[in-house]
Coordinates of C-alpha atoms in Angstrom, one line a residue:
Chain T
X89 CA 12.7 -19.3 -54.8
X90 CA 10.3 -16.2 -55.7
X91 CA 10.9 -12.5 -55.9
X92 CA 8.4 -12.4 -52.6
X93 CA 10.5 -15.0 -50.7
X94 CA 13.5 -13.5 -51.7
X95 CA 12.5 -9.4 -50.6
X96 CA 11.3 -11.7 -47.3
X97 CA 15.2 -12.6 -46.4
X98 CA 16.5 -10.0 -48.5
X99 CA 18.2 -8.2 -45.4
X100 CA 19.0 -11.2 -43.4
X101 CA 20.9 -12.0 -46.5
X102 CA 22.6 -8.4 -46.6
X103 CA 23.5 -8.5 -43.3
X104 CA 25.4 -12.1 -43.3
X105 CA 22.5 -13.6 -40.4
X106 CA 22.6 -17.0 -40.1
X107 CA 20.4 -19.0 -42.4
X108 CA 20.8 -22.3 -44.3
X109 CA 22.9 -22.9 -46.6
X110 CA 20.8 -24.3 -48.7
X111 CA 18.4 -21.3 -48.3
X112 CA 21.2 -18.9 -49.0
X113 CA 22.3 -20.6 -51.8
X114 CA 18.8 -20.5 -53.3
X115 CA 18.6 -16.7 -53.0
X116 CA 21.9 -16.0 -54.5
X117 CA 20.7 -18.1 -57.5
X118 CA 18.0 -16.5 -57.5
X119 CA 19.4 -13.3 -57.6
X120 CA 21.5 -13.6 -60.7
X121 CA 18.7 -15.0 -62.3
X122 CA 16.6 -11.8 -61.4
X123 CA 17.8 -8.6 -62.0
X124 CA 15.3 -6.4 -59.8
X125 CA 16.2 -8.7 -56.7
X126 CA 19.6 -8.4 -57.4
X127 CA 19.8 -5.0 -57.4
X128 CA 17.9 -5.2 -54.1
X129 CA 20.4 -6.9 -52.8
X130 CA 22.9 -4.7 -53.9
X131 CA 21.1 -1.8 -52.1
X132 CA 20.7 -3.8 -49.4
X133 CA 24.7 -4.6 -49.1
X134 CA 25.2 -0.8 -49.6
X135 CA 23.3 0.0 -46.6
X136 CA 24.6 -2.8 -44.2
X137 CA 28.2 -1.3 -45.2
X138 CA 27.0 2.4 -44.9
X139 CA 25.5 1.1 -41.0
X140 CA 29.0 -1.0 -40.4
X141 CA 31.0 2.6 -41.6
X142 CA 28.8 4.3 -39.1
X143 CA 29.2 2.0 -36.2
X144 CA 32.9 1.7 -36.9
X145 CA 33.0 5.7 -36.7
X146 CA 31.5 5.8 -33.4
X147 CA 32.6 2.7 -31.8
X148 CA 35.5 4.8 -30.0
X149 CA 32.8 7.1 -28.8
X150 CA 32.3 7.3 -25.0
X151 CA 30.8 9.6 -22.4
X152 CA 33.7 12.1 -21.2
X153 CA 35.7 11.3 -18.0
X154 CA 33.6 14.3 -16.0
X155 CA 30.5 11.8 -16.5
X156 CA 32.9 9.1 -14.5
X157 CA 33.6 11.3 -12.1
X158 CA 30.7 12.9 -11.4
X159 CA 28.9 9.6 -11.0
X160 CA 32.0 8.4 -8.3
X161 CA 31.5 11.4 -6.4
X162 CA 27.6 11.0 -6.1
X163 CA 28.5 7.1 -5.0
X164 CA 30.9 8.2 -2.5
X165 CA 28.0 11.3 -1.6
X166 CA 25.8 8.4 -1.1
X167 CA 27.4 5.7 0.8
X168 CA 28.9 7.9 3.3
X169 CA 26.6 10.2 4.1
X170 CA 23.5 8.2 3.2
X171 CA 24.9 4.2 3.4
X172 CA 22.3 2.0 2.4
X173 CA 22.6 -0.1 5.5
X174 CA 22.8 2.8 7.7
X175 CA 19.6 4.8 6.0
X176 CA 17.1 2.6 7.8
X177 CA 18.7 3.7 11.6
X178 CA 18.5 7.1 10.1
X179 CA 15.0 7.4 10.5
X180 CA 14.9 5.9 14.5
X181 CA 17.7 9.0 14.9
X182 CA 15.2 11.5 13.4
X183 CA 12.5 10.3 15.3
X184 CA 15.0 10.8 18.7
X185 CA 15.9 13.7 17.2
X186 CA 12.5 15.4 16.8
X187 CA 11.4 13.8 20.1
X188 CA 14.3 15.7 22.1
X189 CA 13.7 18.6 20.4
X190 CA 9.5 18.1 22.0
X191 CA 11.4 17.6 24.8
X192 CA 13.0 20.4 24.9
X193 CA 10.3 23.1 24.1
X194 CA 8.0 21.1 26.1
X195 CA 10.3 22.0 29.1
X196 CA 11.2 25.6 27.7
X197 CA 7.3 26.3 27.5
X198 CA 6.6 25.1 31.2
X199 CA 9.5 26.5 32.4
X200 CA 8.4 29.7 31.1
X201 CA 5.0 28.9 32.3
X202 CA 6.2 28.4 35.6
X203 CA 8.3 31.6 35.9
X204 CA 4.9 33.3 35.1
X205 CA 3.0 31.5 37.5
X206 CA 6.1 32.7 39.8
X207 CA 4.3 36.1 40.1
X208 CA 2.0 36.1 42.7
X209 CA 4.5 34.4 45.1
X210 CA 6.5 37.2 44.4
X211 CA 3.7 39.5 46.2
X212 CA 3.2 37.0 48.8
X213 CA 6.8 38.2 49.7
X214 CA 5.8 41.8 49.5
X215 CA 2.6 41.7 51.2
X216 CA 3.0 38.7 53.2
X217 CA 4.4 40.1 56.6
X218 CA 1.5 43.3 56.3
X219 CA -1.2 40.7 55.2
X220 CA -4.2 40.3 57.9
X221 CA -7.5 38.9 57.4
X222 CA -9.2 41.7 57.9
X223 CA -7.3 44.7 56.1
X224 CA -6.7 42.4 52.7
X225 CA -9.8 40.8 52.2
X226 CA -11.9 43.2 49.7
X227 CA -15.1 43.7 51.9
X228 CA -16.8 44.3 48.4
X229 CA -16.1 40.7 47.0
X230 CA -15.8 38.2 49.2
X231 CA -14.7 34.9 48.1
X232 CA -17.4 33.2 48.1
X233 CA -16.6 29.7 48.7
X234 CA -14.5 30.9 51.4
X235 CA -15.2 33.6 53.5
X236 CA -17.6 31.5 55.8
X237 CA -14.6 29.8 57.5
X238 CA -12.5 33.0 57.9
X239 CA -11.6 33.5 61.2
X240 CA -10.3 36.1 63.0
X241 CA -8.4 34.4 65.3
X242 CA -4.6 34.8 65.6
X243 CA -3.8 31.7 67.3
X244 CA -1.8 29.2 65.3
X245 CA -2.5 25.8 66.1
X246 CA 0.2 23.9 63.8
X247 CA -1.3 20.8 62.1
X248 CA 0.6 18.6 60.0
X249 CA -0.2 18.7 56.0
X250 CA 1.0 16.4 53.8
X251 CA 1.4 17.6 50.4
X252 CA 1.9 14.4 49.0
X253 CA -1.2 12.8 50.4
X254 CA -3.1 16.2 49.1
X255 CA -1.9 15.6 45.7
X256 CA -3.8 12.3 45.8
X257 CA -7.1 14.2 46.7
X258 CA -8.4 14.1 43.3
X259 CA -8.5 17.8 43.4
X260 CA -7.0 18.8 39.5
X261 CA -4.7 21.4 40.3
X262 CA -2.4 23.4 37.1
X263 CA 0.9 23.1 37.0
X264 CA 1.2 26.5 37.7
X265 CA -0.5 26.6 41.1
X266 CA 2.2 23.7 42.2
X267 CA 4.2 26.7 44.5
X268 CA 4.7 24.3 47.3
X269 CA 7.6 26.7 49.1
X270 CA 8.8 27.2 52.1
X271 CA 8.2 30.5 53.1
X272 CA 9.7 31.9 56.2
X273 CA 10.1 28.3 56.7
X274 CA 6.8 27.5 56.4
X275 CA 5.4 24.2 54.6
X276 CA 2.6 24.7 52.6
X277 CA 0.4 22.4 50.2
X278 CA 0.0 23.7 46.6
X279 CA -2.3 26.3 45.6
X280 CA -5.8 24.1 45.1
X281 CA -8.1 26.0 43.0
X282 CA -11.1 27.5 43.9
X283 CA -12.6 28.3 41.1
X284 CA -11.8 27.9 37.2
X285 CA -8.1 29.4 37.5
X286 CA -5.7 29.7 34.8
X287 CA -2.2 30.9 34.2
X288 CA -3.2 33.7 32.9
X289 CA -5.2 34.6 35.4
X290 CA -2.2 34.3 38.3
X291 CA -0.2 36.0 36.0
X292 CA -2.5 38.9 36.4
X293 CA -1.1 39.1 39.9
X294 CA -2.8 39.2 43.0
X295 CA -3.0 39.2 46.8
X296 CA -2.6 36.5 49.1
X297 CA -3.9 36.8 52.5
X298 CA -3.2 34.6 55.3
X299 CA -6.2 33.1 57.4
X300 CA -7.1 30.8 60.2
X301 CA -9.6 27.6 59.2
X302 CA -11.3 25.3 60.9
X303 CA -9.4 22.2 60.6
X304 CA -12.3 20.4 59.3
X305 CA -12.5 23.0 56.3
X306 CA -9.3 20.5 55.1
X307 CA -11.9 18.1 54.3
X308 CA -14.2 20.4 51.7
X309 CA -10.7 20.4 49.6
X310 CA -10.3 16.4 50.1
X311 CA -7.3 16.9 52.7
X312 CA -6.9 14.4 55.6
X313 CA -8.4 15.6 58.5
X314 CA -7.4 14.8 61.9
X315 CA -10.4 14.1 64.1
X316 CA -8.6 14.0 67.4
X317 CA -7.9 17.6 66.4
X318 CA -10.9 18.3 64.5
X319 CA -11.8 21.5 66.5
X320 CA -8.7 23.2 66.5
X321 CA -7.4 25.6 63.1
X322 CA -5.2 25.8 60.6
X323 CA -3.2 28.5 58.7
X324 CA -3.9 29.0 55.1
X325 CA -3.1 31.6 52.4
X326 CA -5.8 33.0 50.1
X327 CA -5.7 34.0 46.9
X328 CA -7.4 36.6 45.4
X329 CA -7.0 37.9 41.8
X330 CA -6.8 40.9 40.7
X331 CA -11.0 41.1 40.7
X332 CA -10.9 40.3 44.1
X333 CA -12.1 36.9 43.7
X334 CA -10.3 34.3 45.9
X335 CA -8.8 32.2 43.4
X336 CA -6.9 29.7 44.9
X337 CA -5.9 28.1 48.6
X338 CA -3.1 26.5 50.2
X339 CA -2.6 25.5 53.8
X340 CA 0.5 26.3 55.8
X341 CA 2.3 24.7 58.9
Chain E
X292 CA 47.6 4.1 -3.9
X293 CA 46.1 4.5 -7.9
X294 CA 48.0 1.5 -8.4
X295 CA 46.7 -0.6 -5.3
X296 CA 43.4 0.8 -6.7
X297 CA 44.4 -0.5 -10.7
X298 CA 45.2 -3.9 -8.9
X299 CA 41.8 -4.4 -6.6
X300 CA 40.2 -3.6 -9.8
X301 CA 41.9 -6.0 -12.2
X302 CA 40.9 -8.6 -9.7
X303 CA 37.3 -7.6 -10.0
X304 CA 37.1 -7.2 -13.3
X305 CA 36.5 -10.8 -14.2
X306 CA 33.1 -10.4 -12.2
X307 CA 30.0 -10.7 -14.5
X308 CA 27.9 -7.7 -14.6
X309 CA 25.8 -8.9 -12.0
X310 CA 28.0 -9.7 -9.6
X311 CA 29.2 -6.0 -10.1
X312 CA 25.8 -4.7 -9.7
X313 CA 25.5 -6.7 -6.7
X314 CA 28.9 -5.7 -5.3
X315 CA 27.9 -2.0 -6.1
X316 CA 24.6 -1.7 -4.4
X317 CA 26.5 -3.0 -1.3
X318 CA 28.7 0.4 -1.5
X319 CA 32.0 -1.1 -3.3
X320 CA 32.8 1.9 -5.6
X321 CA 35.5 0.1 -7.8
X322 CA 32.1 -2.4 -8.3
X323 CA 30.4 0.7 -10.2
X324 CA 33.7 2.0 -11.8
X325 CA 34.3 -1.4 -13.1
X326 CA 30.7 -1.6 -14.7
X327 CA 30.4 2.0 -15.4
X328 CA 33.7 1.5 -17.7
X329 CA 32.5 -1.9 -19.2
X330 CA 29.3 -0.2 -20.3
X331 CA 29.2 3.6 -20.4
X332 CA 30.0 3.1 -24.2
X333 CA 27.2 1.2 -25.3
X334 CA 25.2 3.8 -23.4
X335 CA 26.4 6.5 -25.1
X336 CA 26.5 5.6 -28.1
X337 CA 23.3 4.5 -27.9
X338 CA 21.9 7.8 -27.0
X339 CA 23.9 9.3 -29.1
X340 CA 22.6 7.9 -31.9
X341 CA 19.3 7.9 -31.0
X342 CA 19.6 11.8 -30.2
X343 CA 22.3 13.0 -32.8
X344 CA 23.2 15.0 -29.3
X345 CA 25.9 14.7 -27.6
X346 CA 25.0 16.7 -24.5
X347 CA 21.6 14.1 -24.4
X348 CA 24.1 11.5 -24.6
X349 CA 26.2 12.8 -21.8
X350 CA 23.2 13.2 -19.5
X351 CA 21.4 9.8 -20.3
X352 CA 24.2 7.7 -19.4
X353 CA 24.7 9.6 -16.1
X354 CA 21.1 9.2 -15.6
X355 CA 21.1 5.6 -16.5
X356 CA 24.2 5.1 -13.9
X357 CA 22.5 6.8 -11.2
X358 CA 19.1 5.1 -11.7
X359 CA 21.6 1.8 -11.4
X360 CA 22.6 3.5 -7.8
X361 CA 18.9 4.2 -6.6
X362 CA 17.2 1.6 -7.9
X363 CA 19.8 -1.0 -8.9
X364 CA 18.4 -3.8 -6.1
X365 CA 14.9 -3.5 -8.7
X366 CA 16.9 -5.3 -11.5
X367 CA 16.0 -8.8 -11.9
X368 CA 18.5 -11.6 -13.2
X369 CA 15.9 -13.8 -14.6
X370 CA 14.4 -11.6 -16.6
X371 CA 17.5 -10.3 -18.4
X372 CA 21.3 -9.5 -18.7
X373 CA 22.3 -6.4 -16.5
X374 CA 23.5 -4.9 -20.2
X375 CA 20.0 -4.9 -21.5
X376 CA 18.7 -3.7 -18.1
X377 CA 21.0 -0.4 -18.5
X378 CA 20.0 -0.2 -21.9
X379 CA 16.4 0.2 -21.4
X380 CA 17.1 2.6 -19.0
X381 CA 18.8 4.4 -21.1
X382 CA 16.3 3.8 -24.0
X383 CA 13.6 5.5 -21.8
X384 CA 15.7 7.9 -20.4
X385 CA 16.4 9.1 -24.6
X386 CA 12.8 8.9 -25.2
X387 CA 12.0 10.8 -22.3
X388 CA 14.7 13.5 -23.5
X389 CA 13.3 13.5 -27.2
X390 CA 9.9 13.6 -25.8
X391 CA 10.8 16.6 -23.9
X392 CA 12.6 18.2 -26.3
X393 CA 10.8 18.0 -29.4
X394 CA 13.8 16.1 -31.2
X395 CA 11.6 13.5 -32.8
X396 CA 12.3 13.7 -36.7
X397 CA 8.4 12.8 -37.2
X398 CA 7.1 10.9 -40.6
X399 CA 4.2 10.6 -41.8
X400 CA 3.9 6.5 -41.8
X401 CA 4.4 5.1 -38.1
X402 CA 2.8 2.1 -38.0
X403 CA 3.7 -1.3 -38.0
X404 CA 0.9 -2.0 -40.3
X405 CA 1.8 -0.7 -43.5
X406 CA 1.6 -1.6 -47.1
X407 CA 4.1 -3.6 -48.7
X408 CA 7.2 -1.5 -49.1
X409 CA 7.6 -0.4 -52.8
X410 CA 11.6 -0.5 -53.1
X411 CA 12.6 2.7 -55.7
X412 CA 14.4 1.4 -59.1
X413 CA 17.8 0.3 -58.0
X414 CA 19.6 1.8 -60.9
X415 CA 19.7 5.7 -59.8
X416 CA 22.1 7.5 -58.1
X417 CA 24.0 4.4 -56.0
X418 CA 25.5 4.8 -52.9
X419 CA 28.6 3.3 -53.8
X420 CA 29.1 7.1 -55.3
X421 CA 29.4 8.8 -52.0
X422 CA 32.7 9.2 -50.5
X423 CA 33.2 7.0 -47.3
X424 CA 32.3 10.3 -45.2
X425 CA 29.4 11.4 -46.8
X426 CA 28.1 8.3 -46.7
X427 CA 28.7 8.1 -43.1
X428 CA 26.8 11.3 -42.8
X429 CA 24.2 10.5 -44.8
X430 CA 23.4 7.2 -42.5
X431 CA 23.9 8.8 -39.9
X432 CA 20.8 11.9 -40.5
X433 CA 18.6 9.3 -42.3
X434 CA 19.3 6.8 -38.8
X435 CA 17.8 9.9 -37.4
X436 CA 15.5 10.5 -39.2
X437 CA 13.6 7.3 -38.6
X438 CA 10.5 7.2 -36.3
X439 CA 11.8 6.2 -33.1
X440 CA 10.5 2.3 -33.0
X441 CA 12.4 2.2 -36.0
X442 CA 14.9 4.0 -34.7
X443 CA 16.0 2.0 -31.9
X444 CA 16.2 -1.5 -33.7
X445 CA 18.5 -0.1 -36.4
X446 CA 20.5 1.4 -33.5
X447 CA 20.7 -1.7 -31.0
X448 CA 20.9 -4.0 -34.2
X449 CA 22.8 -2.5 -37.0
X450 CA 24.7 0.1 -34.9
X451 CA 25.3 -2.3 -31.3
X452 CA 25.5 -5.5 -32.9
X453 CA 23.0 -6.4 -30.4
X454 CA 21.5 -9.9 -31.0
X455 CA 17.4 -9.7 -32.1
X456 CA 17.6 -11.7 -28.5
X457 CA 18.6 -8.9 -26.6
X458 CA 16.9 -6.2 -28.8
X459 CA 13.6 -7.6 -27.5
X460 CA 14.6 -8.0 -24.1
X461 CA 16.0 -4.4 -24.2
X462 CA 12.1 -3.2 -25.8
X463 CA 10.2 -5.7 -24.5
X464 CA 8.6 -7.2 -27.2
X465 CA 9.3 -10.1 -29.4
X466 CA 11.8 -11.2 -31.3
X467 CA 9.5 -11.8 -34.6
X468 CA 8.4 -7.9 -33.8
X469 CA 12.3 -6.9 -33.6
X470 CA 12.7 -9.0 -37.1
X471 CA 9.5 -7.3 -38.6
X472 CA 11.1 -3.7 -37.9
X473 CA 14.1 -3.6 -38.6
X474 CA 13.0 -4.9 -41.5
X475 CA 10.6 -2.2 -42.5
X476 CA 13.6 0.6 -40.6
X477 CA 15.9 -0.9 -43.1
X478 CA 13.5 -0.4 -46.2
X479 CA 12.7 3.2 -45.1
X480 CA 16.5 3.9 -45.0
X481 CA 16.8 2.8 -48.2
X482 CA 14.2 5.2 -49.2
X483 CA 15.4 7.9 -47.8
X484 CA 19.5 7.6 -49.0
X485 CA 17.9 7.2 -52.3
X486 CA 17.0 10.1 -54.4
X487 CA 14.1 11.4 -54.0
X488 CA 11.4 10.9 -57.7
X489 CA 9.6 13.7 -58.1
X490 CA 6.6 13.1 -60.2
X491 CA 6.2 15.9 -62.7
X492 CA 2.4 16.7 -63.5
X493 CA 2.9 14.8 -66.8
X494 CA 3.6 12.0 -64.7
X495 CA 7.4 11.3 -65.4
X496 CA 9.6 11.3 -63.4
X497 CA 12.6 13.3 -62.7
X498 CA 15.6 12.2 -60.3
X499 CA 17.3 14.5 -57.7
X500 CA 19.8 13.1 -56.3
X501 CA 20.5 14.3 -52.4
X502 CA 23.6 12.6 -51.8

């Protein structure tokens, strides 16, 4: 045994590791024999007593009960309102959630929407029973598209229109302009668009003026024309915005 | 009821850690009271030492606990106790702290790779002379006062009792590494609970003692 062999195991030797025998018993021989070495030893036993004095101290030593607490509280926080197993579904109720809540506004916003478009029905009520062909239709701006088939004939020759087969026309028609009512008991197809119309624009307000067709004008708008009746007329309302364009059409029976 | 609580728990408490952990990440709370009492202390004490502050010490082991709640299901049986799991939490939760707060006592020589460790002459000022406090406080600042790889392994190894084993589980390094520093943490603590020679210009030296 050498001083450098003996500084190598120094500390496991202070600190009563496990070695062999036979190694141990060399280093404490060789200790006595050399003083520097064994006064590192001694320092060495000093410090493993001064680190077994300070463990000792603080072995009692533990976080204070509020940490305990604290920490139950959050697991009870956690699993009850937040369970692991449960946290997964979470995330499909969200989603149903947020989707109702689309839903919702979705329907709020057409509703609304709707009750706007409601407006120019309400003057079909006012000006309905004074409405004729020839005192409502702005002699100034004709509708275009239309006024070629306006008749002046008051004869009503009641032909059957089915607003369900018209809905299959093709024709795009806004939600807005679907005001399929029954007026004075009247059935009528929804307002089919003449030209670009928005919501905005029947919101404006309006006229609507009731004329006679040919029946065969029902086909220009992709309606079902009877030919056994091809030459006879048929009601329709007109309407015209607020620029005195004819905006929109429906037919009546 | 506390004692129908007392009695569930004695019946758990000869569950091993994992099973514990295991039990507690399923959402039995006497499962994390049971291993929150078994281990808190380590924890503490740990940071406590590591800091000197209590308060550090108080907020790393409810860190280290609610890390174990989160992210218990990421500890892995094979490659380690659940002990040395929580204290590596906890070790990077103190570093963090110290990090953040400046706390690191720093010194000069921080490297594994230094000289050969002159030991001062044996024969000044001993320790023996402190009293049993003082010498407790004495360890205690110059514990602190070590550079924080040095640090730890005089903490988990001298303070703990923690096996070189687990130290290097816990720091994830080897075992000959652990050795190596504690080694050199043990020389430097030596050094520093020694008095300090101040070499006059005429080149001897005069002791002050600090103890």
């Amino acid at each position: 045994m050498n001083c450098q062999r003996f500084e190598n195991m120094v500390s496991e030797l202070a600190r009563g590791q496990m070695m062999a025998a036979e190694q141990r018993g060399e280093a404490l021989a060789h200790s006595e024999m050399c003083e520097k070495c064994a006064a590192r030893l001694r320092d060495e036993d000093m410090l493993t007593r001064g680190l077994q004095s300070l463990a000792a101290e603080m072995k009692t030593l533990g976080a204070p009960a509020a940490v305990e607490s604290k920490l139950l509280e959050a697991f009870r926080t956690r699993h009850v309102v937040t369970p692991i197993a449960s946290r997964r579904s979470n995330a499909s109720y969200w989603a149903a959630a947020i989707a109702a809540m689309l839903l919702i506004a979705i329907s709020v916003v057409v509703f609304r929407w709707s009750n706007g478009a409601d407006e120019p029905r309400e003057v079909v009520k006012q000006t309905e029973p004074q409405a004729t062909p020839e005192n409502k239709v702005p002699e100034n701006k004709p509708a275009e598209q239309f006024t070629a088939g306006v008749q002046e004939h008051e004869d009503l020759l009641p032909q059957r229109v089915k607003p369900k087969r018209a809905r299959n026309s093709g024709v795009r028609r806004p939600a807005s302009a679907q005001l399929a009512n029954h007026v004075n008991n009247e059935i009528a197809t929804d307002f089919i668009p003449l030209s670009y119309m928005s919501a905005a624009s029947l919101q404006e307000g309006g006229q609507i003026v009731r004329v006679q067709l040919p029946r065969s004008a029902l086909a220009n708008f992709g309606l079902p024309v009877n030919m056994d009746r091809y030459n006879e007329r048929v009601k329709a309302d007109v309407l015209f915005g607020v620029d005195g364009r004819a905006q929109a059409i429906r037919f009546v029976q | 009821m506390t004692n129908g609580l007392n009695w569930r728990m004695n019946l758990k408490s000869d569950l091993s850690d994992s099973e514990l952990l295991r039990s507690m990440l399923a959402g039995d709370e006497e499962a994390l009271a049971l291993l929150y009492r078994r281990r808190q202390g380590g924890i503490f004490r740990f940071a406590l030492q590591m800091s000197g502050s209590k308060t550090i010490a108080e907020d790393v082991t409810q860190e280290v606990f609610l890390f174990l709640m989160r992210e218990g299901h990421v500890f892995d049986p094979a490659r380690g106790s659940v002990s040395a799991f929580l204290m590596g939490v906890a070790r990077n939760h103190v570093l963090r702290r110290l990090r953040v707060e400046h706390l690191l006592a720093p010194l000069s020589d921080d490297s594994d790779d230094d000289g050969p460790f002159v030991h001062p002459s044996s024969e000044l000022c001993p320790l023996d002379d402190l009293t049993r406090a003082e010498t407790i406080e004495s360890v205690r600042k110059a514990v602190l006062s070590l550079p924080s790889k040095y640090r730890e392994v005089v903490v988990l190894c001298e303070l703990q009792d923690i096996s070189y084993g687990e130290t290097a589980e816990i720091l994830g390094c080897a075992i000959g590494t652990v050795r190596s520093r504690l080694h050199r943490a043990r020389a430097l603590l030596l050094e520093k609970l020694r008095p300090v020679a101040a070499v006059e210009e005429t080149g001897s030296a005069t002791v002050r003692c600090f103890a």
